mmCIF file of C-alpha atoms in Angstrom:
data_model
loop_
_atom_site.group_PDB
_atom_site.id
_atom_site.type_symbol
_atom_site.label_atom_id
_atom_site.label_comp_id
_atom_site.label_asym_id
_atom_site.label_seq_id
_atom_site.Cartn_x
_atom_site.Cartn_y
_atom_site.Cartn_z
ATOM 1 C CA UNK C 1 -79.283 -93.745 -95.844
ATOM 2 C CA UNK C 2 -77.584 -92.542 -92.695
ATOM 3 C CA UNK C 3 -76.052 -89.105 -92.372
ATOM 4 C CA UNK C 4 -74.267 -87.394 -89.540
ATOM 5 C CA UNK C 5 -74.108 -83.666 -89.004
ATOM 6 C CA UNK C 6 -71.810 -81.563 -86.869
ATOM 7 C CA UNK C 7 -71.728 -77.873 -86.250
ATOM 8 C CA UNK C 8 -70.134 -75.466 -86.274
ATOM 9 C CA UNK C 9 -67.447 -76.393 -88.794
ATOM 10 C CA UNK C 10 -64.943 -73.931 -87.381
ATOM 11 C CA UNK C 11 -64.768 -72.173 -84.039
ATOM 12 C CA UNK C 12 -62.348 -69.745 -82.428
ATOM 13 C CA UNK C 13 -62.826 -69.251 -78.704
ATOM 14 C CA UNK C 14 -60.901 -67.434 -75.959
ATOM 15 C CA UNK C 15 -59.428 -69.353 -73.043
ATOM 16 C CA UNK C 16 -61.957 -69.664 -70.241
ATOM 17 C CA UNK C 17 -65.016 -69.405 -72.461
ATOM 18 C CA UNK C 18 -67.703 -72.126 -72.631
ATOM 19 C CA UNK C 19 -68.132 -74.588 -75.454
ATOM 20 C CA UNK C 20 -71.018 -76.457 -76.973
ATOM 21 C CA UNK C 21 -70.650 -78.698 -80.023
ATOM 22 C CA UNK C 22 -73.583 -80.580 -81.428
ATOM 23 C CA UNK C 23 -73.834 -83.762 -83.444
ATOM 24 C CA UNK C 24 -76.965 -85.339 -84.905
ATOM 25 C CA UNK C 25 -77.470 -88.550 -86.813
ATOM 26 C CA UNK C 26 -80.232 -89.281 -89.296
ATOM 27 C CA UNK C 27 -81.476 -92.510 -90.798
ATOM 28 C CA UNK C 28 -80.756 -94.881 -87.918
ATOM 29 C CA UNK C 29 -82.137 -95.694 -84.494
ATOM 30 C CA UNK C 30 -80.365 -96.317 -81.210
ATOM 31 C CA UNK C 31 -76.874 -95.745 -82.578
ATOM 32 C CA UNK C 32 -73.725 -95.811 -80.500
ATOM 33 C CA UNK C 33 -72.275 -92.309 -80.513
ATOM 34 C CA UNK C 34 -68.711 -91.135 -79.982
ATOM 35 C CA UNK C 35 -66.731 -87.935 -79.519
ATOM 36 C CA UNK C 36 -63.093 -87.910 -80.573
ATOM 37 C CA UNK C 37 -60.435 -85.232 -80.569
ATOM 38 C CA UNK C 38 -57.509 -85.081 -82.950
ATOM 39 C CA UNK C 39 -54.732 -82.664 -82.040
ATOM 40 C CA UNK C 40 -52.625 -81.295 -84.880
ATOM 41 C CA UNK C 41 -50.500 -84.081 -86.350
ATOM 42 C CA UNK C 42 -51.736 -86.606 -83.811
ATOM 43 C CA UNK C 43 -54.009 -89.640 -83.705
ATOM 44 C CA UNK C 44 -57.645 -89.811 -82.670
ATOM 45 C CA UNK C 45 -58.330 -89.690 -78.948
ATOM 46 C CA UNK C 46 -61.663 -91.072 -77.753
ATOM 47 C CA UNK C 47 -63.298 -88.615 -75.357
ATOM 48 C CA UNK C 48 -66.782 -90.023 -74.730
ATOM 49 C CA UNK C 49 -69.080 -92.702 -76.030
ATOM 50 C CA UNK C 50 -72.748 -93.408 -75.496
ATOM 51 C CA UNK C 51 -74.857 -96.503 -76.045
ATOM 52 C CA UNK C 52 -78.191 -94.806 -75.299
ATOM 53 C CA UNK C 53 -80.010 -91.720 -74.095
ATOM 54 C CA UNK C 54 -78.450 -90.376 -70.926
ATOM 55 C CA UNK C 55 -75.711 -93.039 -70.947
ATOM 56 C CA UNK C 56 -72.245 -91.522 -71.214
ATOM 57 C CA UNK C 57 -68.867 -93.156 -70.713
ATOM 58 C CA UNK C 58 -65.933 -90.830 -70.242
ATOM 59 C CA UNK C 59 -62.499 -91.804 -71.403
ATOM 60 C CA UNK C 60 -60.280 -88.901 -70.540
ATOM 61 C CA UNK C 61 -61.009 -85.268 -70.156
ATOM 62 C CA UNK C 62 -61.387 -83.349 -66.971
ATOM 63 C CA UNK C 63 -62.910 -80.142 -68.268
ATOM 64 C CA UNK C 64 -65.120 -81.590 -71.007
ATOM 65 C CA UNK C 65 -68.496 -83.248 -70.639
ATOM 66 C CA UNK C 66 -70.967 -84.913 -72.969
ATOM 67 C CA UNK C 67 -74.693 -85.369 -72.977
ATOM 68 C CA UNK C 68 -77.166 -87.328 -75.048
ATOM 69 C CA UNK C 69 -80.572 -85.730 -74.564
ATOM 70 C CA UNK C 70 -82.147 -87.551 -77.529
ATOM 71 C CA UNK C 71 -81.488 -90.833 -79.287
ATOM 72 C CA UNK C 72 -79.656 -89.267 -82.225
ATOM 73 C CA UNK C 73 -78.194 -86.161 -80.601
ATOM 74 C CA UNK C 74 -74.820 -85.950 -78.894
ATOM 75 C CA UNK C 75 -73.446 -82.768 -77.337
ATOM 76 C CA UNK C 76 -69.927 -81.965 -76.210
ATOM 77 C CA UNK C 77 -69.539 -79.153 -73.685
ATOM 78 C CA UNK C 78 -67.072 -77.318 -71.569
ATOM 79 C CA UNK C 79 -67.568 -74.646 -68.944
ATOM 80 C CA UNK C 80 -64.077 -73.200 -69.364
ATOM 81 C CA UNK C 81 -61.858 -73.922 -72.342
ATOM 82 C CA UNK C 82 -58.115 -74.462 -72.012
ATOM 83 C CA UNK C 83 -55.473 -73.815 -74.651
ATOM 84 C CA UNK C 84 -54.913 -77.569 -74.799
ATOM 85 C CA UNK C 85 -58.529 -78.072 -75.914
ATOM 86 C CA UNK C 86 -57.642 -76.875 -79.404
ATOM 87 C CA UNK C 87 -58.070 -79.571 -81.995
ATOM 88 C CA UNK C 88 -60.306 -81.264 -84.496
ATOM 89 C CA UNK C 89 -63.432 -82.645 -82.817
ATOM 90 C CA UNK C 90 -65.121 -85.535 -84.532
ATOM 91 C CA UNK C 91 -68.436 -87.164 -83.799
ATOM 92 C CA UNK C 92 -69.014 -90.705 -84.994
ATOM 93 C CA UNK C 93 -71.801 -93.277 -84.924
ATOM 94 C CA UNK C 94 -71.993 -97.031 -85.211
ATOM 95 C CA UNK C 95 -74.815 -99.533 -85.130
ATOM 96 C CA UNK C 96 -76.157 -100.020 -81.641
ATOM 97 C CA UNK C 97 -75.910 -103.115 -79.525
ATOM 98 C CA UNK C 98 -73.089 -104.663 -77.633
ATOM 99 C CA UNK C 99 -70.247 -105.569 -79.842
ATOM 100 C CA UNK C 100 -70.870 -107.645 -82.853
ATOM 101 C CA UNK C 101 -67.955 -108.365 -85.052
ATOM 102 C CA UNK C 102 -68.229 -105.514 -87.489
ATOM 103 C CA UNK C 103 -69.496 -102.284 -85.970
ATOM 104 C CA UNK C 104 -67.826 -99.847 -88.282
ATOM 105 C CA UNK C 105 -67.821 -96.232 -87.184
ATOM 106 C CA UNK C 106 -68.842 -93.394 -89.460
ATOM 107 C CA UNK C 107 -67.644 -89.876 -88.858
ATOM 108 C CA UNK C 108 -69.169 -86.463 -89.173
ATOM 109 C CA UNK C 109 -67.312 -83.631 -90.927
ATOM 110 C CA UNK C 110 -65.808 -82.382 -87.670
ATOM 111 C CA UNK C 111 -65.392 -79.071 -85.869
ATOM 112 C CA UNK C 112 -62.023 -77.375 -85.934
ATOM 113 C CA UNK C 113 -61.627 -75.576 -82.588
ATOM 114 C CA UNK C 114 -58.921 -73.023 -81.881
ATOM 115 C CA UNK C 115 -58.590 -71.753 -78.333
ATOM 116 C CA UNK C 116 -56.647 -68.491 -78.049
ATOM 117 C CA UNK G 1 -46.306 -101.389 -76.116
ATOM 118 C CA UNK G 2 -48.988 -99.344 -77.865
ATOM 119 C CA UNK G 3 -52.316 -101.019 -78.507
ATOM 120 C CA UNK G 4 -52.076 -100.270 -82.213
ATOM 121 C CA UNK G 5 -48.860 -99.298 -83.985
ATOM 122 C CA UNK G 6 -48.282 -97.984 -87.471
ATOM 123 C CA UNK G 7 -45.244 -96.661 -89.295
ATOM 124 C CA UNK G 8 -46.026 -92.946 -89.661
ATOM 125 C CA UNK G 9 -44.196 -92.695 -93.002
ATOM 126 C CA UNK G 10 -44.371 -90.776 -95.193
ATOM 127 C CA UNK G 11 -44.323 -93.344 -97.958
ATOM 128 C CA UNK G 12 -43.474 -91.513 -101.171
ATOM 129 C CA UNK G 13 -44.281 -93.688 -104.165
ATOM 130 C CA UNK G 14 -44.588 -93.011 -107.907
ATOM 131 C CA UNK G 15 -47.889 -93.337 -109.699
ATOM 132 C CA UNK G 16 -48.576 -96.907 -110.683
ATOM 133 C CA UNK G 17 -46.497 -98.406 -107.894
ATOM 134 C CA UNK G 18 -47.671 -100.988 -105.389
ATOM 135 C CA UNK G 19 -47.385 -100.033 -101.745
ATOM 136 C CA UNK G 20 -48.113 -101.953 -98.558
ATOM 137 C CA UNK G 21 -48.688 -100.842 -94.985
ATOM 138 C CA UNK G 22 -48.643 -102.959 -91.877
ATOM 139 C CA UNK G 23 -50.280 -102.353 -88.553
ATOM 140 C CA UNK G 24 -49.565 -104.347 -85.398
ATOM 141 C CA UNK G 25 -51.893 -104.729 -82.445
ATOM 142 C CA UNK G 26 -51.240 -105.908 -78.910
ATOM 143 C CA UNK G 27 -54.596 -107.327 -77.773
ATOM 144 C CA UNK G 28 -54.824 -110.904 -78.962
ATOM 145 C CA UNK G 29 -58.565 -110.885 -78.185
ATOM 146 C CA UNK G 30 -59.231 -108.264 -80.862
ATOM 147 C CA UNK G 31 -62.071 -109.298 -83.125
ATOM 148 C CA UNK G 32 -62.634 -106.641 -85.756
ATOM 149 C CA UNK G 33 -60.227 -104.708 -87.899
ATOM 150 C CA UNK G 34 -60.630 -101.816 -90.289
ATOM 151 C CA UNK G 35 -58.712 -99.473 -92.526
ATOM 152 C CA UNK G 36 -59.759 -95.840 -92.737
ATOM 153 C CA UNK G 37 -58.512 -93.123 -95.001
ATOM 154 C CA UNK G 38 -58.120 -89.534 -93.813
ATOM 155 C CA UNK G 39 -57.464 -86.666 -96.156
ATOM 156 C CA UNK G 40 -55.801 -83.536 -94.843
ATOM 157 C CA UNK G 41 -58.107 -81.611 -92.515
ATOM 158 C CA UNK G 42 -61.010 -83.979 -93.182
ATOM 159 C CA UNK G 43 -62.786 -86.682 -91.247
ATOM 160 C CA UNK G 44 -61.656 -90.325 -91.469
ATOM 161 C CA UNK G 45 -63.621 -92.403 -93.947
ATOM 162 C CA UNK G 46 -64.005 -96.148 -93.856
ATOM 163 C CA UNK G 47 -61.926 -97.753 -96.577
ATOM 164 C CA UNK G 48 -62.573 -101.390 -95.792
ATOM 165 C CA UNK G 49 -63.206 -103.871 -93.045
ATOM 166 C CA UNK G 50 -60.638 -106.641 -92.733
ATOM 167 C CA UNK G 51 -62.023 -110.152 -92.722
ATOM 168 C CA UNK G 52 -60.258 -113.208 -91.403
ATOM 169 C CA UNK G 53 -59.938 -114.651 -94.876
ATOM 170 C CA UNK G 54 -58.638 -111.404 -96.310
ATOM 171 C CA UNK G 55 -60.590 -109.257 -98.700
ATOM 172 C CA UNK G 56 -60.134 -107.233 -101.824
ATOM 173 C CA UNK G 57 -61.874 -104.141 -103.144
ATOM 174 C CA UNK G 58 -60.593 -103.092 -106.525
ATOM 175 C CA UNK G 59 -56.975 -102.026 -106.144
ATOM 176 C CA UNK G 60 -57.045 -102.486 -102.368
ATOM 177 C CA UNK G 61 -56.347 -105.735 -100.531
ATOM 178 C CA UNK G 62 -56.506 -106.207 -96.783
ATOM 179 C CA UNK G 63 -55.059 -109.148 -94.887
ATOM 180 C CA UNK G 64 -55.198 -110.275 -91.282
ATOM 181 C CA UNK G 65 -52.498 -112.334 -89.592
ATOM 182 C CA UNK G 66 -53.784 -113.328 -86.167
ATOM 183 C CA UNK G 67 -50.737 -115.390 -85.261
ATOM 184 C CA UNK G 68 -48.420 -112.409 -85.665
ATOM 185 C CA UNK G 69 -51.089 -109.886 -84.693
ATOM 186 C CA UNK G 70 -50.941 -107.583 -87.627
ATOM 187 C CA UNK G 71 -53.103 -106.402 -90.473
ATOM 188 C CA UNK G 72 -51.930 -105.143 -93.801
ATOM 189 C CA UNK G 73 -53.200 -102.963 -96.613
ATOM 190 C CA UNK G 74 -51.913 -103.337 -100.146
ATOM 191 C CA UNK G 75 -52.596 -100.699 -102.772
ATOM 192 C CA UNK G 76 -51.888 -101.610 -106.377
ATOM 193 C CA UNK G 77 -51.480 -99.215 -109.292
ATOM 194 C CA UNK G 78 -51.298 -96.169 -106.985
ATOM 195 C CA UNK G 79 -53.135 -93.044 -108.090
ATOM 196 C CA UNK G 80 -52.444 -89.454 -107.133
ATOM 197 C CA UNK G 81 -55.824 -89.471 -105.426
ATOM 198 C CA UNK G 82 -54.628 -92.225 -103.066
ATOM 199 C CA UNK G 83 -52.461 -89.655 -101.279
ATOM 200 C CA UNK G 84 -53.806 -89.553 -97.729
ATOM 201 C CA UNK G 85 -53.179 -90.879 -94.252
ATOM 202 C CA UNK G 86 -54.298 -94.465 -93.697
ATOM 203 C CA UNK G 87 -55.530 -95.336 -90.233
ATOM 204 C CA UNK G 88 -55.579 -98.820 -88.816
ATOM 205 C CA UNK G 89 -58.432 -99.559 -86.400
ATOM 206 C CA UNK G 90 -58.791 -102.471 -84.002
ATOM 207 C CA UNK G 91 -61.878 -103.466 -82.016
ATOM 208 C CA UNK G 92 -62.085 -106.012 -79.207
ATOM 209 C CA UNK G 93 -65.059 -108.313 -79.376
ATOM 210 C CA UNK G 94 -68.119 -107.304 -77.354
ATOM 211 C CA UNK G 95 -67.101 -103.681 -76.869
ATOM 212 C CA UNK G 96 -68.256 -100.490 -78.508
ATOM 213 C CA UNK G 97 -64.870 -98.783 -78.391
ATOM 214 C CA UNK G 98 -62.205 -99.084 -81.011
ATOM 215 C CA UNK G 99 -58.562 -98.095 -80.987
ATOM 216 C CA UNK G 100 -57.120 -96.045 -83.819
ATOM 217 C CA UNK G 101 -53.536 -96.128 -84.916
ATOM 218 C CA UNK G 102 -51.853 -92.791 -85.525
ATOM 219 C CA UNK G 103 -51.800 -93.426 -89.248
ATOM 220 C CA UNK G 104 -49.415 -93.924 -92.141
ATOM 221 C CA UNK G 105 -49.039 -91.071 -94.574
ATOM 222 C CA UNK G 106 -48.931 -91.931 -98.271
ATOM 223 C CA UNK G 107 -47.827 -89.475 -100.933
ATOM 224 C CA UNK G 108 -48.194 -90.620 -104.536
ATOM 225 C CA UNK G 109 -45.873 -88.685 -106.816
ATOM 226 C CA UNK G 110 -46.504 -87.983 -110.522
#
């Protein structure tokens, strides 16, 4: 069966410090991978998604970046964190391919980031 | 108009009650629909996909109304453990991205 891992679970970082969050998926090949952020009391905001190694689509952020160095590894980074980067960061995967009617997404346990 | 809209609630219902949530979407080309459940400070978990003909899983029933562009979730015989936020998710055909609603909070009261 498929599992998705994220680490760390909790992180407290000062403003201006770098960030690296990692997500790995097991039990599937060529998944689509996603990074979301959920601010306190808010909905999920899609940050990046990837359909393959080295292929990254950016939805929003200016000071965040993502990389996919391996098929089942997705990394979220920042060179300098802002206060507004605080939130709950979730990685998700879905079956690969373009569309299909029912590509449900499955989420990792998330990383709760506080920027002080 | 938001792509996906949900009543944020909270819906406070007694144990054993039946409760229904609606979710409206703006893109008439949307192809796939889902309900997720999110417990406080946890990741969203897939509750059920919503099929065109409607589908049922135990106490949960999901319906799709394409003409009016909404999906619904009905929970019968509510349990305390059903207390959570329910997220509506809409996916256009042929794309990898989905759009999440901001969720409806349900509190089941003893």
